[in-house]
CSV table of N, CA and C and ligand atoms in Angstrom, one decimal:
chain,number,residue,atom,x,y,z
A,1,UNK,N,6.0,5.5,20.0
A,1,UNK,CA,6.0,5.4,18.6
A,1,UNK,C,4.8,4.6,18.1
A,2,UNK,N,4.0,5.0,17.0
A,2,UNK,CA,3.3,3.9,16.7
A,2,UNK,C,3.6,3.6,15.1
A,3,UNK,N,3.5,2.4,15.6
A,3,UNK,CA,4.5,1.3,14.3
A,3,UNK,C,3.1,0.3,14.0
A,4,UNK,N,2.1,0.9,13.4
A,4,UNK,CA,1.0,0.6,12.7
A,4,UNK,C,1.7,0.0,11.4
A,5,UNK,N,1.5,-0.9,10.3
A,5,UNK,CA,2.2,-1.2,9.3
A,5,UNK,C,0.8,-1.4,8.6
A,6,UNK,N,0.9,-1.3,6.8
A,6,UNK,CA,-0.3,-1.7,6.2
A,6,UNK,C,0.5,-2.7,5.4
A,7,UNK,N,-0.1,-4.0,4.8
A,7,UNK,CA,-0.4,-5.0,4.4
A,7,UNK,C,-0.5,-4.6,2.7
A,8,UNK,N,0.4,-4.9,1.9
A,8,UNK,CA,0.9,-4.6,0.4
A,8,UNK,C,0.6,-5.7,-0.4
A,9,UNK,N,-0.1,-5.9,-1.5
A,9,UNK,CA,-0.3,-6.9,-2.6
A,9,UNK,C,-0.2,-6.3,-3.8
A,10,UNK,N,0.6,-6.5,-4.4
A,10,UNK,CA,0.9,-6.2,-6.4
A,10,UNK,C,-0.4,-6.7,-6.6
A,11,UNK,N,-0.7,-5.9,-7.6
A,11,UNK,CA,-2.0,-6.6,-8.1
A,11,UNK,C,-1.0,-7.2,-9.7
A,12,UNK,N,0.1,-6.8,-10.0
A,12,UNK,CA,0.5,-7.6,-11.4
A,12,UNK,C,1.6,-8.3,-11.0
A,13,UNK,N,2.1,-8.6,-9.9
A,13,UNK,CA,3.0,-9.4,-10.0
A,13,UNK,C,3.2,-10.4,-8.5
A,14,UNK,N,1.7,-9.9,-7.6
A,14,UNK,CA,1.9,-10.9,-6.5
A,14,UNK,C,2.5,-10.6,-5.4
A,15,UNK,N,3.6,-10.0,-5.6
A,15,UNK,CA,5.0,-9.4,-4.4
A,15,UNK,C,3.5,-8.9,-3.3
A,16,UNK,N,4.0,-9.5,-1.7
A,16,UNK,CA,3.0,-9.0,-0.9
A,16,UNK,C,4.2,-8.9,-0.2
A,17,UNK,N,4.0,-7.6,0.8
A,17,UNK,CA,5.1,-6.7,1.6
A,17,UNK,C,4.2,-6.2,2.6
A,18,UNK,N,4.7,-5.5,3.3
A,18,UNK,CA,4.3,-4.7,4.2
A,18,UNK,C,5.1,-3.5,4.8
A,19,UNK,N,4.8,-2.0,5.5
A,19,UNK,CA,5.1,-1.1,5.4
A,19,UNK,C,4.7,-0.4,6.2
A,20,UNK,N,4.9,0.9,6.7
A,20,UNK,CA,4.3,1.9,7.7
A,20,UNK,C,3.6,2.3,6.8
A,21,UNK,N,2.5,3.3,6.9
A,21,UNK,CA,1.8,4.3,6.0
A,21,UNK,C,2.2,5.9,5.9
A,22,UNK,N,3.5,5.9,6.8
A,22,UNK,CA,3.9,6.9,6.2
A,22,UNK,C,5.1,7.0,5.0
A,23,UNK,N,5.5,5.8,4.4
A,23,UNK,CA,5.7,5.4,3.9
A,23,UNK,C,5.7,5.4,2.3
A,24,UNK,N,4.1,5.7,2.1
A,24,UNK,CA,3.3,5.3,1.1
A,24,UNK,C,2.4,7.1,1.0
A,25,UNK,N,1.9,7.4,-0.4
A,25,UNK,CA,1.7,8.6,-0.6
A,25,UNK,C,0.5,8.1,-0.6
A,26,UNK,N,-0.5,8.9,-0.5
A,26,UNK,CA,-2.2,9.2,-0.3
A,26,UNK,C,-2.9,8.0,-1.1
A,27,UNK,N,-4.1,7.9,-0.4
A,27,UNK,CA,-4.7,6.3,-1.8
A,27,UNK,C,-5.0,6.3,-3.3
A,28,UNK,N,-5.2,7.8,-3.4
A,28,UNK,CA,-5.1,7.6,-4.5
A,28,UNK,C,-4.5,8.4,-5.8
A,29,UNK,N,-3.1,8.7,-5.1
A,29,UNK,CA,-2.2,8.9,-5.9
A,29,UNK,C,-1.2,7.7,-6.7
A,30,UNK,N,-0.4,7.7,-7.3
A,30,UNK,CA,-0.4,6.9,-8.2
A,30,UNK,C,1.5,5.9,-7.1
A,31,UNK,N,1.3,4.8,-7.4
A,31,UNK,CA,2.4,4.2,-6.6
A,31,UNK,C,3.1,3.6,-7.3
A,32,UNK,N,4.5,3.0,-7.3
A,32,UNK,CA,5.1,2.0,-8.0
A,32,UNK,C,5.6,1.1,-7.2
A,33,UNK,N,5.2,-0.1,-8.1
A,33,UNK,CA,5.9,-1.7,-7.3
A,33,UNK,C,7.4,-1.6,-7.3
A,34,UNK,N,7.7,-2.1,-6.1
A,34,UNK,CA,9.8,-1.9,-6.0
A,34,UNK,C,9.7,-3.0,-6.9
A,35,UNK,N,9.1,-3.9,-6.8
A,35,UNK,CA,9.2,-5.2,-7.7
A,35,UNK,C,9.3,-5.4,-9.0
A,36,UNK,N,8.0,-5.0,-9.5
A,36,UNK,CA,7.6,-4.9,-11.1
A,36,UNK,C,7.2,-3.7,-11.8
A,37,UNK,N,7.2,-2.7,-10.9
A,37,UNK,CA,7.2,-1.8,-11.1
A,37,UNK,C,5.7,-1.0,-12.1
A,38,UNK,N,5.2,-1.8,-11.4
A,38,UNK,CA,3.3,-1.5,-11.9
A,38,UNK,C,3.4,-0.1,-11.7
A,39,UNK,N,2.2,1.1,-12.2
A,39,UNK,CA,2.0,1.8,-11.9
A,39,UNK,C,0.6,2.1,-11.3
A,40,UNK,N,0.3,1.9,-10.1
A,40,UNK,CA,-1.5,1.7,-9.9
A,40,UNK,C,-1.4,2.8,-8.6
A,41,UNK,N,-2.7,3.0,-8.6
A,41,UNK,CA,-3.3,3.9,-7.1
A,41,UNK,C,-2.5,3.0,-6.0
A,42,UNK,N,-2.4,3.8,-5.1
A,42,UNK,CA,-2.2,2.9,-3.6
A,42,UNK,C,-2.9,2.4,-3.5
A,43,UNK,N,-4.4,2.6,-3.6
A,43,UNK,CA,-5.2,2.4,-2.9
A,43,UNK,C,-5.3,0.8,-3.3
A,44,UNK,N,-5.3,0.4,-4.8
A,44,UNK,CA,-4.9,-0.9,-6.0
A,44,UNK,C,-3.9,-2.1,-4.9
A,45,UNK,N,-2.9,-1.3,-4.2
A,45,UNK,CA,-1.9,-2.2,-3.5
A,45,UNK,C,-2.6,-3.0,-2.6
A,46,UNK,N,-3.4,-2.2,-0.9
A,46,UNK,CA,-4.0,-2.5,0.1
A,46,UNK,C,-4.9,-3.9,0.0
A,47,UNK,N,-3.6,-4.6,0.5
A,47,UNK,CA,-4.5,-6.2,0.8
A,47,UNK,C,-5.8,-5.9,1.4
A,48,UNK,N,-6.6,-5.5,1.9
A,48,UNK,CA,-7.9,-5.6,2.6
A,48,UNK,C,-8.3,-4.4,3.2
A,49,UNK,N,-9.5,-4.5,2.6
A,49,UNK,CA,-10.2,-2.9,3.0
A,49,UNK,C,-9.4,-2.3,4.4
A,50,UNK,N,-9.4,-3.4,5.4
A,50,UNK,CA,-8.6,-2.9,6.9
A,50,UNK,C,-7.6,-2.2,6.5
A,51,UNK,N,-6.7,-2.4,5.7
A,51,UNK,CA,-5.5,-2.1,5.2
A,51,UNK,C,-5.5,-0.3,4.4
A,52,UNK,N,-6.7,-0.4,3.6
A,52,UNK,CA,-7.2,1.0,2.6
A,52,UNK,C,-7.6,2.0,3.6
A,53,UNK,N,-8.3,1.4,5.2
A,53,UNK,CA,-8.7,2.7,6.1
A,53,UNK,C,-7.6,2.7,6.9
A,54,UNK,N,-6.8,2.2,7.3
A,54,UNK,CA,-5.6,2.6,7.9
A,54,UNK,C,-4.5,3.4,7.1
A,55,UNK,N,-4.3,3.6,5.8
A,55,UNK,CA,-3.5,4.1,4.7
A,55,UNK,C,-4.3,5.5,4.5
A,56,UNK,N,-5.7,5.6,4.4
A,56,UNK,CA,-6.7,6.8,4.6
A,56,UNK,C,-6.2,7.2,5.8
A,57,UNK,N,-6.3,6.5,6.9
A,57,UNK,CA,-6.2,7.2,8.4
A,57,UNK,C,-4.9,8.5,9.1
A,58,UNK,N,-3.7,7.3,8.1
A,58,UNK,CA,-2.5,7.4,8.6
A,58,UNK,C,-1.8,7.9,7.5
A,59,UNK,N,-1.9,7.8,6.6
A,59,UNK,CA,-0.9,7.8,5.0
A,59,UNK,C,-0.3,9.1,5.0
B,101,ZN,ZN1,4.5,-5.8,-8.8
């Protein structure tokens, strides 16, 4: 199994999480915070570029 996880940061409220990428819909479809319930691209969430090409790779 591969249990690759991407690395999550709210950009409005901070909440940083983490996740599989299958998890999470394409970068740049639209996501919501379980948190605050932002409405931003995924791509907006991805702590660190590393994070945005593994979500590309795998999402
Ligand atoms: Zn949030």
């Amino acid at each position: 199994m591969d249990e690759t996880t991407v690395q999550l940061l709210c950009p409005e409220c901070a909440k940083d999480w983490q996740t599989s990428p299958d998890e999470l819909p394409e970068s740049k479809a639209m996501f919501h915070c379980p948190n605050c319930h932002a409405s931003r691209r995924t791509a907006e969430f991805m702590r660190t570029d590393r994070d945005l090409q593994t979500l590309k790779q795998l999402g």
